[in-house]
Amino acid sequence: MESMIEFVHQRISQNQYSIGIDFTMGNGHDTLFLAKYCQTVHSFDIQEQALVSSRQLVKDQSHVFLHLDSHEHFLNYVDHFDVGIFNLGYLPQGDHHITTQSDVTLNTLRQALIALNPLGHIYLVVYIGHEEGLKESALIDAYVASLDHKLYNVALFKMMNKDHAPYVLDIEKRK
Ligand SMILES: C[S@@+](CC[C@H](N)C(=O)[O-])C[C@H]1O[C@@H](n2cnc3c(N)ncnc32)[C@H](O)[C@@H]1O
């Protein structure tokens, strides 16, 4: 079976999009992936190290814009989009203390759901194997479960037989 992020990529690869956002750039793998399916990609991280690695990966992609900025500020760069990925947590080979923060993630997600175009999707890969991740998971789950089903479809994909495994939330904005 594919990993959770491979599962997300598989779903995204079913379509082509105008604007994609990688809310958590990291080493740039998701950004490079989005570049194949989107006419324009914006990608955010708060770590210089993420930009250094990602710049190398996407150096030939003139439609990809890397921002050394928190995803909370994405509206300073783009006002609407069609597909977004939040691959939460920390860089596996980096400083594990620099991880996505539940309140920041939630605030960004709220704004992102407004900026998302109809029939667009936001995918979150949520990691619960660390303390901040658990907190983030509780907050995000409660929020997405409360979204009006007339406005958004929300689906959860998770392993049923593996404790603490990451899981995926797929939010579609309805027409
Ligand atoms: C699991 S990694 C992402 C992996 C990445 N998408 C890839 O393809 O390699 C999570 C990243 O989120 C970043 N991050 C944490 N807080 C952030 C924020 N407020 N805005 C943007 N990125 C943030 C971390 O610095 C880290 O690089």
CSV table of C-alpha atoms and ligand atoms in Angstrom, one decimal:
chain,number,residue,atom,x,y,z
A,1,MET,CA,0.0,0.0,0.0
A,2,GLU,CA,1.2,3.5,-0.8
A,3,SER,CA,2.2,6.0,2.0
A,4,MET,CA,-0.3,8.7,3.0
A,5,ILE,CA,1.5,11.3,1.0
A,6,GLU,CA,1.7,9.0,-2.0
A,7,PHE,CA,-2.0,8.5,-1.6
A,8,VAL,CA,-2.5,12.3,-1.7
A,9,HIS,CA,-0.3,12.6,-4.8
A,10,GLN,CA,-2.3,9.9,-6.5
A,11,ARG,CA,-5.6,11.8,-5.9
A,12,ILE,CA,-4.2,15.1,-7.0
A,13,SER,CA,-2.7,13.6,-10.2
A,14,GLN,CA,-6.3,12.9,-11.5
A,15,ASN,CA,-6.6,16.5,-12.6
A,16,GLN,CA,-4.8,19.7,-13.8
A,17,TYR,CA,-5.1,22.9,-11.8
A,18,SER,CA,-4.6,26.6,-12.3
A,19,ILE,CA,-3.1,27.5,-8.9
A,20,GLY,CA,-1.6,25.1,-6.3
A,21,ILE,CA,-0.2,25.9,-2.8
A,22,ASP,CA,2.2,23.8,-0.8
A,23,PHE,CA,1.7,25.2,2.7
A,24,THR,CA,4.6,23.3,4.1
A,25,MET,CA,7.5,23.2,1.6
A,26,GLY,CA,10.1,21.2,3.6
A,27,ASN,CA,12.5,19.6,1.2
A,28,GLY,CA,10.3,20.6,-1.8
A,29,HIS,CA,9.0,17.1,-2.8
A,30,ASP,CA,5.4,18.1,-2.7
A,31,THR,CA,6.1,21.4,-4.4
A,32,LEU,CA,7.9,19.7,-7.2
A,33,PHE,CA,5.0,17.3,-7.5
A,34,LEU,CA,2.4,20.1,-7.6
A,35,ALA,CA,4.5,21.8,-10.3
A,36,LYS,CA,3.6,18.9,-12.7
A,37,TYR,CA,-0.2,19.5,-12.3
A,38,CYS,CA,-0.5,23.2,-11.7
A,39,GLN,CA,0.0,26.3,-13.9
A,40,THR,CA,1.3,28.2,-10.9
A,41,VAL,CA,2.6,26.9,-7.5
A,42,HIS,CA,3.2,28.9,-4.3
A,43,SER,CA,5.1,27.2,-1.6
A,44,PHE,CA,5.8,28.3,2.0
A,45,ASP,CA,8.2,27.5,4.8
A,46,ILE,CA,9.6,29.3,7.8
A,47,GLN,CA,13.0,27.6,7.5
A,48,GLU,CA,15.8,28.9,5.3
A,49,GLN,CA,17.0,25.3,5.0
A,50,ALA,CA,13.7,24.4,3.3
A,51,LEU,CA,14.2,27.0,0.7
A,52,VAL,CA,17.8,26.0,0.0
A,53,SER,CA,16.8,22.4,-0.6
A,54,SER,CA,13.7,23.2,-2.5
A,55,ARG,CA,15.3,25.8,-4.8
A,56,GLN,CA,17.6,23.1,-6.1
A,57,LEU,CA,14.7,20.8,-6.8
A,58,VAL,CA,12.5,23.3,-8.7
A,59,LYS,CA,15.3,25.4,-10.3
A,60,ASP,CA,13.9,24.7,-13.8
A,61,GLN,CA,10.3,25.4,-12.9
A,62,SER,CA,9.6,29.1,-13.6
A,63,HIS,CA,6.0,28.8,-12.6
A,64,VAL,CA,7.0,27.9,-9.0
A,65,PHE,CA,7.3,30.6,-6.3
A,66,LEU,CA,9.0,29.8,-3.1
A,67,HIS,CA,8.3,32.0,-0.1
A,68,LEU,CA,10.3,32.2,3.1
A,69,ASP,CA,7.3,33.1,5.2
A,70,SER,CA,4.7,31.4,7.4
A,71,HIS,CA,1.8,29.9,5.5
A,72,GLU,CA,-0.5,32.2,7.7
A,73,HIS,CA,0.5,35.0,5.3
A,74,PHE,CA,-0.3,33.2,2.1
A,75,LEU,CA,-3.0,35.7,1.2
A,76,ASN,CA,-0.2,38.3,0.7
A,77,TYR,CA,0.9,36.3,-2.4
A,78,VAL,CA,-2.2,34.6,-3.8
A,79,ASP,CA,-5.9,35.3,-3.3
A,80,HIS,CA,-7.5,32.1,-4.5
A,81,PHE,CA,-6.3,28.6,-5.4
A,82,ASP,CA,-7.5,25.1,-6.6
A,83,VAL,CA,-5.4,22.6,-4.7
A,84,GLY,CA,-3.4,22.7,-1.5
A,85,ILE,CA,-1.3,20.4,0.6
A,86,PHE,CA,-0.5,20.7,4.3
A,87,ASN,CA,2.1,18.0,5.0
A,88,LEU,CA,2.3,18.8,8.7
A,89,GLY,CA,4.9,18.2,11.4
A,90,TYR,CA,8.7,18.7,11.1
A,91,LEU,CA,11.4,17.9,8.6
A,92,PRO,CA,12.5,14.4,9.3
A,93,GLN,CA,16.2,15.2,8.9
A,94,GLY,CA,15.9,18.7,10.4
A,95,ASP,CA,15.3,20.3,13.8
A,96,HIS,CA,12.3,18.4,15.3
A,97,HIS,CA,11.4,21.4,17.4
A,98,ILE,CA,10.5,23.4,14.3
A,99,THR,CA,7.2,21.8,13.7
A,100,THR,CA,3.8,23.1,12.5
A,101,GLN,CA,1.9,24.7,15.4
A,102,SER,CA,-1.7,23.8,15.9
A,103,ASP,CA,-3.0,27.4,16.3
A,104,VAL,CA,-1.1,28.6,13.3
A,105,THR,CA,-2.2,25.7,11.2
A,106,LEU,CA,-5.9,26.2,12.2
A,107,ASN,CA,-5.8,29.9,11.4
A,108,THR,CA,-4.2,29.2,8.0
A,109,LEU,CA,-6.7,26.5,7.2
A,110,ARG,CA,-9.7,28.8,8.0
A,111,GLN,CA,-8.3,31.4,5.6
A,112,ALA,CA,-7.5,28.7,3.0
A,113,LEU,CA,-11.0,27.3,3.0
A,114,ILE,CA,-12.3,30.8,2.1
A,115,ALA,CA,-9.7,31.3,-0.7
A,116,LEU,CA,-10.2,27.8,-2.1
A,117,ASN,CA,-12.1,27.8,-5.4
A,118,PRO,CA,-15.3,25.7,-5.8
A,119,LEU,CA,-14.5,22.0,-6.4
A,120,GLY,CA,-11.0,22.7,-5.1
A,121,HIS,CA,-9.3,20.4,-2.6
A,122,ILE,CA,-7.1,20.8,0.5
A,123,TYR,CA,-5.2,17.8,1.7
A,124,LEU,CA,-3.8,17.6,5.2
A,125,VAL,CA,-1.3,14.8,6.2
A,126,VAL,CA,-1.5,14.8,10.0
A,127,TYR,CA,1.2,13.2,12.1
A,128,ILE,CA,0.2,12.1,15.6
A,129,GLY,CA,3.5,10.4,16.7
A,130,HIS,CA,4.7,13.5,18.5
A,131,GLU,CA,3.2,15.9,21.2
A,132,GLU,CA,2.5,19.0,19.1
A,133,GLY,CA,1.1,16.7,16.3
A,134,LEU,CA,-1.4,15.2,18.7
A,135,LYS,CA,-2.6,18.6,19.8
A,136,GLU,CA,-2.8,19.7,16.2
A,137,SER,CA,-4.7,16.6,15.2
A,138,ALA,CA,-7.3,17.2,17.9
A,139,LEU,CA,-7.8,20.8,17.0
A,140,ILE,CA,-7.9,20.2,13.2
A,141,ASP,CA,-10.2,17.2,13.5
A,142,ALA,CA,-12.7,19.0,15.6
A,143,TYR,CA,-12.7,22.0,13.2
A,144,VAL,CA,-13.1,20.0,10.0
A,145,ALA,CA,-15.8,17.9,11.5
A,146,SER,CA,-17.7,21.1,12.3
A,147,LEU,CA,-17.7,22.4,8.7
A,148,ASP,CA,-21.1,22.8,7.1
A,149,HIS,CA,-21.6,19.7,4.8
A,150,LYS,CA,-23.6,21.9,2.4
A,151,LEU,CA,-20.4,23.9,1.8
A,152,TYR,CA,-17.6,21.3,2.1
A,153,ASN,CA,-17.1,17.6,1.8
A,154,VAL,CA,-14.7,16.3,4.4
A,155,ALA,CA,-13.1,12.8,4.2
A,156,LEU,CA,-10.7,11.0,6.5
A,157,PHE,CA,-8.3,8.3,5.3
A,158,LYS,CA,-6.5,6.3,8.0
A,159,MET,CA,-4.8,3.0,8.7
A,160,MET,CA,-7.1,0.9,10.9
A,161,ASN,CA,-4.5,-1.5,12.3
A,162,LYS,CA,-1.5,0.8,13.1
A,163,ASP,CA,-1.5,3.1,16.2
A,164,HIS,CA,0.0,6.6,15.7
A,165,ALA,CA,0.1,6.3,11.9
A,166,PRO,CA,-0.3,9.5,10.0
A,167,TYR,CA,-3.6,10.1,8.3
A,168,VAL,CA,-5.1,12.2,5.6
A,169,LEU,CA,-8.0,14.7,5.6
A,170,ASP,CA,-9.4,15.7,2.2
A,171,ILE,CA,-11.6,18.8,2.1
A,172,GLU,CA,-13.5,19.6,-1.0
A,173,LYS,CA,-15.3,22.9,-1.5
A,174,ARG,CA,-18.7,22.3,-2.9
A,175,LYS,CA,-20.1,24.3,-5.8
B,1,LIG,C1,6.7,17.5,7.2
B,1,LIG,S1,7.6,18.9,6.6
B,1,LIG,C2,7.0,19.1,5.0
B,1,LIG,C3,7.5,18.1,4.0
B,1,LIG,C4,7.6,18.7,2.6
B,1,LIG,N1,6.2,19.0,2.1
B,1,LIG,C5,8.4,17.9,1.6
B,1,LIG,O1,7.9,17.6,0.5
B,1,LIG,O2,9.5,17.7,1.9
B,1,LIG,C6,6.8,20.2,7.5
B,1,LIG,C7,7.4,21.6,7.2
B,1,LIG,O3,6.5,22.6,7.7
B,1,LIG,C8,7.3,23.7,8.0
B,1,LIG,N2,6.5,24.7,8.8
B,1,LIG,C9,6.3,24.7,10.1
B,1,LIG,N3,5.5,25.8,10.4
B,1,LIG,C10,5.3,26.5,9.3
B,1,LIG,C11,4.6,27.6,8.9
B,1,LIG,N4,4.0,28.4,9.9
B,1,LIG,N5,4.5,28.0,7.6
B,1,LIG,C12,5.1,27.3,6.7
B,1,LIG,N6,5.8,26.2,6.9
B,1,LIG,C13,5.9,25.8,8.2
B,1,LIG,C14,8.5,23.1,8.7
B,1,LIG,O4,9.5,24.1,8.7
B,1,LIG,C15,8.8,21.9,7.8
B,1,LIG,O5,9.7,22.2,6.8
